Amino acid sequence: MCLEMYETERKELVDILIGKGISNQDLINVLLKIERHLFVPDIMKQHAYKDVALPIGMGQTISQPYTVAFMTQELDPRPGQKILEIGTGSGYQAAILSGMGARVFTIERHTDLYNSAMKIFDRMNLKIAARCSDGTIGWEEFSPFDGIIVTAGGPTVPVNLKKQLAVGGKLVIPIGDKKLQTLQVITKKSDTDFFTREVPYFTFVPLIGKEGWKEK
Ligand code: SAH
C-alpha cells in the first residue's frame, strides 16, 4: 500500500523533471526506479518526492531532484565508465549513477553520513566504492576517471580533480561563493586543454577541504 503510494509520487516527480528538460531516457528509467525516500531521515519521508533539497543531518542536504537529474544529464555517464563523486551525503546521487551502469567511487568527509550511505548501498546491494576523506584531493589510486561530479560548491576547481579526469572526460562542479554558484561543465580535451561551459545558478552546501573552503 505504502510502496504503491510512493510509486505514484515518484512518477509524478519524474514527470516534473521531464517538464523541466530532463530527456535522457536511461536516466528517467533510473529516476523511476531508485527510491529517494530510503535516502532521507524518517521524518522527511513524506517530502521525499517533492522537488526540493532536504536535510540529512550534520547540516547537510540531499540535493534537489532536479539538480541531481540535471547534473547527471550533463555528466552523461555510460555503462562501465568509472565515475568519481565528491560529497556522498545521503548516497542518492551515487545510487543514480550506479543504476545507470557506471562504476561509482564516492567520497564523503562526514563519518556519520559515510556510515549511513554505506548501510544503504549494502541494503540495496549496490556495488559502490566509498571512502571517508577530503574529496578535493580526489582518489588517485583509481584515477583516471571518465567523469567526476562534485555535489558541494567550492571557490575554485580543485587541481587534483582536473588531473584525475581522463582525456575526453567531464567534470561537473558548482563554483562560486558560499551562497550562489554556477555549475561548471568542464571537458578535458587534453592534459593541458579544458573547455568550460557554465550554467547559472545553483546553491549547494560548501565544499570543505584542502582545495575547498576552510572549515570555520
Ligand atoms: N550527493 C549528495 C549530496 C550531499 S550534500 C546526495 O545525493 O545526497 C554534499 C555533501 O558533500 C555533504 O554531505 C558534505 O559533507 C560533503 N562534502 C563537502 N566537502 C567535502 C569534501 N571535501 N570531501 C568529501 N565530501 C565533502
Short mmCIF file of C-alpha atoms and ligand atoms in Angstrom, two decimals:
data_model
loop_
_atom_site.label_atom_id
_atom_site.label_comp_id
_atom_site.label_asym_id
_atom_site.label_seq_id
_atom_site.Cartn_x
_atom_site.Cartn_y
_atom_site.Cartn_z
CA MET A 1 0.00 0.00 0.00
CA CYS A 2 2.67 2.44 1.16
CA LEU A 3 5.06 1.37 -1.59
CA GLU A 4 2.39 1.86 -4.24
CA MET A 5 1.77 5.34 -2.93
CA TYR A 6 5.42 6.24 -3.29
CA GLU A 7 5.49 4.77 -6.77
CA THR A 8 2.79 7.19 -7.87
CA GLU A 9 4.57 10.09 -6.19
CA ARG A 10 7.85 9.10 -7.81
CA LYS A 11 6.24 9.00 -11.23
CA GLU A 12 4.73 12.47 -10.64
CA LEU A 13 8.12 13.82 -9.60
CA VAL A 14 9.79 12.36 -12.70
CA ASP A 15 7.09 13.98 -14.86
CA ILE A 16 8.01 17.33 -13.28
CA LEU A 17 11.69 16.71 -14.06
CA ILE A 18 10.83 15.84 -17.67
CA GLY A 19 8.84 19.08 -17.86
CA LYS A 20 11.96 20.94 -16.70
CA GLY A 21 14.05 19.47 -19.53
CA ILE A 22 15.31 16.07 -18.36
CA SER A 23 15.23 13.92 -21.51
CA ASN A 24 17.89 11.17 -21.13
CA GLN A 25 15.72 8.03 -21.19
CA ASP A 26 18.20 5.84 -19.27
CA LEU A 27 18.31 8.48 -16.55
CA ILE A 28 14.49 8.75 -16.49
CA ASN A 29 14.20 4.97 -16.04
CA VAL A 30 16.65 5.05 -13.13
CA LEU A 31 14.86 8.03 -11.50
CA LEU A 32 11.64 6.00 -11.68
CA LYS A 33 13.35 3.04 -10.04
CA ILE A 34 15.53 4.43 -7.23
CA GLU A 35 13.51 5.06 -4.07
CA ARG A 36 14.51 8.51 -2.82
CA HIS A 37 12.54 8.02 0.42
CA LEU A 38 15.11 5.41 1.51
CA PHE A 39 17.83 8.08 1.50
CA VAL A 40 16.16 10.63 3.79
CA PRO A 41 15.54 10.58 7.55
CA ASP A 42 12.19 9.07 8.64
CA ILE A 43 10.58 12.42 9.44
CA MET A 44 11.38 13.63 5.90
CA LYS A 45 9.96 10.62 4.03
CA GLN A 46 6.63 12.31 3.35
CA HIS A 47 8.54 15.04 1.46
CA ALA A 48 10.88 12.70 -0.43
CA TYR A 49 9.10 13.13 -3.77
CA LYS A 50 8.87 16.89 -3.72
CA ASP A 51 11.38 18.63 -5.96
CA VAL A 52 13.30 20.13 -3.05
CA ALA A 53 16.55 19.58 -1.16
CA LEU A 54 16.01 18.05 2.29
CA PRO A 55 18.13 18.00 5.48
CA ILE A 56 20.02 14.73 6.09
CA GLY A 57 21.86 15.67 9.31
CA MET A 58 25.27 17.23 10.05
CA GLY A 59 23.96 20.46 8.46
CA GLN A 60 23.99 18.78 5.04
CA THR A 61 21.26 18.15 2.45
CA ILE A 62 20.22 15.63 -0.16
CA SER A 63 20.22 17.75 -3.35
CA GLN A 64 17.01 18.79 -5.09
CA PRO A 65 15.93 16.00 -7.51
CA TYR A 66 16.09 18.40 -10.46
CA THR A 67 19.70 19.27 -9.57
CA VAL A 68 20.64 15.58 -9.32
CA ALA A 69 18.96 14.86 -12.66
CA PHE A 70 20.44 17.92 -14.38
CA MET A 71 23.99 17.22 -13.19
CA THR A 72 23.68 13.56 -14.20
CA GLN A 73 22.38 14.50 -17.63
CA GLU A 74 25.34 16.89 -18.07
CA LEU A 75 27.80 14.24 -16.90
CA ASP A 76 26.19 11.68 -19.25
CA PRO A 77 27.67 8.53 -17.64
CA ARG A 78 27.81 5.42 -19.83
CA PRO A 79 27.68 1.80 -18.60
CA GLY A 80 31.07 0.60 -17.39
CA GLN A 81 32.56 4.08 -17.07
CA LYS A 82 34.46 4.97 -13.93
CA ILE A 83 32.78 7.90 -12.18
CA LEU A 84 34.04 9.72 -9.08
CA GLU A 85 31.57 11.60 -6.89
CA ILE A 86 32.70 14.09 -4.24
CA GLY A 87 30.09 14.54 -1.49
CA THR A 88 28.30 11.21 -0.96
CA GLY A 89 25.84 12.75 1.53
CA SER A 90 22.75 10.53 1.55
CA GLY A 91 24.10 8.31 -1.23
CA TYR A 92 21.20 9.08 -3.59
CA GLN A 93 23.30 10.62 -6.39
CA ALA A 94 25.75 7.71 -6.21
CA ALA A 95 22.84 5.24 -6.43
CA ILE A 96 21.52 7.02 -9.54
CA LEU A 97 24.95 6.82 -11.21
CA SER A 98 25.29 3.16 -10.24
CA GLY A 99 21.78 2.48 -11.59
CA MET A 100 22.93 3.87 -14.93
CA GLY A 101 25.63 1.22 -15.04
CA ALA A 102 28.63 3.34 -14.05
CA ARG A 103 31.36 2.04 -11.72
CA VAL A 104 30.96 4.52 -8.91
CA PHE A 105 33.59 5.79 -6.49
CA THR A 106 32.32 8.26 -3.90
CA ILE A 107 33.94 10.30 -1.14
CA GLU A 108 32.29 11.89 1.94
CA ARG A 109 34.08 13.86 4.66
CA HIS A 110 31.49 13.31 7.45
CA THR A 111 31.89 9.90 9.12
CA ASP A 112 28.20 9.64 10.12
CA LEU A 113 26.97 10.32 6.59
CA TYR A 114 29.59 7.96 5.13
CA ASN A 115 28.44 5.19 7.51
CA SER A 116 24.76 5.58 6.77
CA ALA A 117 25.34 5.75 3.00
CA MET A 118 27.41 2.54 3.22
CA LYS A 119 24.50 0.85 5.00
CA ILE A 120 22.03 1.87 2.28
CA PHE A 121 24.38 0.73 -0.50
CA ASP A 122 24.65 -2.65 1.25
CA ARG A 123 20.93 -2.92 1.77
CA MET A 124 20.26 -2.10 -1.88
CA ASN A 125 23.04 -4.41 -2.99
CA LEU A 126 24.82 -1.61 -4.85
CA LYS A 127 28.49 -2.14 -5.66
CA ILE A 128 29.78 1.33 -4.89
CA ALA A 129 33.30 2.06 -3.63
CA ALA A 130 33.08 4.63 -0.84
CA ARG A 131 35.64 6.36 1.28
CA CYS A 132 35.63 8.85 4.13
CA SER A 133 38.13 11.62 3.42
CA ASP A 134 38.66 15.02 1.80
CA GLY A 135 37.43 14.64 -1.77
CA THR A 136 39.12 17.81 -3.01
CA ILE A 137 42.30 15.76 -3.36
CA GLY A 138 40.44 13.10 -5.38
CA TRP A 139 41.11 9.35 -5.28
CA GLU A 140 44.35 8.92 -7.15
CA GLU A 141 44.57 5.14 -6.79
CA PHE A 142 41.58 4.61 -9.11
CA SER A 143 42.23 7.51 -11.49
CA PRO A 144 41.80 8.43 -14.28
CA PHE A 145 38.01 8.75 -14.08
CA ASP A 146 35.74 9.03 -17.12
CA GLY A 147 33.67 11.55 -15.21
CA ILE A 148 33.79 13.45 -11.91
CA ILE A 149 30.78 15.02 -10.20
CA VAL A 150 31.11 17.32 -7.20
CA THR A 151 27.91 17.81 -5.21
CA ALA A 152 29.15 20.61 -2.94
CA GLY A 153 30.11 24.14 -4.02
CA GLY A 154 33.74 25.26 -3.98
CA PRO A 155 35.63 28.54 -4.53
CA THR A 156 37.83 27.14 -7.33
CA VAL A 157 38.19 23.92 -9.33
CA PRO A 158 40.48 21.55 -7.39
CA VAL A 159 43.64 20.90 -9.43
CA ASN A 160 43.74 17.23 -8.44
CA LEU A 161 40.28 16.59 -9.86
CA LYS A 162 41.35 18.03 -13.23
CA LYS A 163 44.45 15.83 -13.10
CA GLN A 164 42.48 12.69 -12.24
CA LEU A 165 40.00 13.18 -15.09
CA ALA A 166 40.60 11.10 -18.23
CA VAL A 167 41.11 12.92 -21.53
CA GLY A 168 37.64 13.19 -23.10
CA GLY A 169 36.03 13.04 -19.63
CA LYS A 170 33.74 15.57 -17.98
CA LEU A 171 33.95 17.26 -14.60
CA VAL A 172 30.70 18.78 -13.28
CA ILE A 173 31.25 21.12 -10.33
CA PRO A 174 29.48 24.09 -8.74
CA ILE A 175 31.83 27.06 -8.34
CA GLY A 176 31.09 30.42 -6.74
CA ASP A 177 30.71 31.98 -3.31
CA LYS A 178 29.08 30.22 -0.37
CA LYS A 179 25.55 31.39 -1.27
CA LEU A 180 25.37 31.05 -5.05
CA GLN A 181 27.28 29.04 -7.63
CA THR A 182 27.29 28.40 -11.35
CA LEU A 183 27.58 24.82 -12.47
CA GLN A 184 30.77 24.36 -14.46
CA VAL A 185 30.76 21.58 -17.01
CA ILE A 186 34.42 21.05 -17.87
CA THR A 187 35.57 18.80 -20.70
CA LYS A 188 39.19 17.65 -20.68
CA LYS A 189 40.37 17.92 -24.30
CA SER A 190 43.99 17.15 -23.50
CA ASP A 191 46.21 17.19 -20.40
CA THR A 192 46.53 20.96 -20.77
CA ASP A 193 43.35 21.97 -22.61
CA PHE A 194 39.98 22.22 -20.83
CA PHE A 195 36.71 23.52 -22.26
CA THR A 196 34.31 25.03 -19.71
CA ARG A 197 30.60 25.73 -20.04
CA GLU A 198 28.77 27.50 -17.20
CA VAL A 199 25.16 27.05 -16.18
CA PRO A 200 23.71 29.60 -13.70
CA TYR A 201 22.56 29.43 -10.84
CA PHE A 202 22.63 26.77 -8.15
CA THR A 203 23.03 26.67 -4.39
CA PHE A 204 24.97 23.81 -2.82
CA VAL A 205 26.37 23.23 0.65
CA PRO A 206 30.05 24.25 0.83
CA LEU A 207 32.86 22.03 -0.40
CA ILE A 208 35.20 21.96 2.58
CA GLY A 209 38.76 20.79 2.29
CA LYS A 210 42.31 21.38 1.16
CA GLU A 211 41.17 22.77 -2.18
CA GLY A 212 37.78 23.97 -0.99
CA TRP A 213 36.55 26.32 1.72
CA LYS A 214 38.25 26.25 5.08
CA GLU A 215 36.24 24.81 7.96
CA LYS A 216 35.27 27.50 10.48
N1 SAH B 1 25.32 13.84 -3.42
C1 SAH B 1 24.66 14.03 -2.14
C2 SAH B 1 24.58 15.49 -1.80
C3 SAH B 1 25.02 15.75 -0.40
S1 SAH B 1 25.39 17.42 0.02
C4 SAH B 1 23.33 13.32 -2.09
O1 SAH B 1 22.91 12.75 -3.12
O2 SAH B 1 22.70 13.29 -1.05
C5 SAH B 1 27.15 17.45 -0.26
C6 SAH B 1 27.99 16.59 0.62
O3 SAH B 1 29.35 16.93 0.35
C7 SAH B 1 27.80 16.76 2.12
O4 SAH B 1 27.44 15.53 2.68
C8 SAH B 1 29.18 17.21 2.63
O5 SAH B 1 29.53 16.69 3.89
C9 SAH B 1 30.10 16.69 1.53
N2 SAH B 1 31.40 17.35 1.39
C10 SAH B 1 31.70 18.67 1.48
N3 SAH B 1 33.02 18.86 1.25
C11 SAH B 1 33.56 17.62 1.01
C12 SAH B 1 34.88 17.16 0.71
N4 SAH B 1 35.93 17.98 0.61
N5 SAH B 1 35.06 15.83 0.52
C13 SAH B 1 34.02 14.96 0.62
N6 SAH B 1 32.76 15.35 0.92
C14 SAH B 1 32.53 16.66 1.10
#
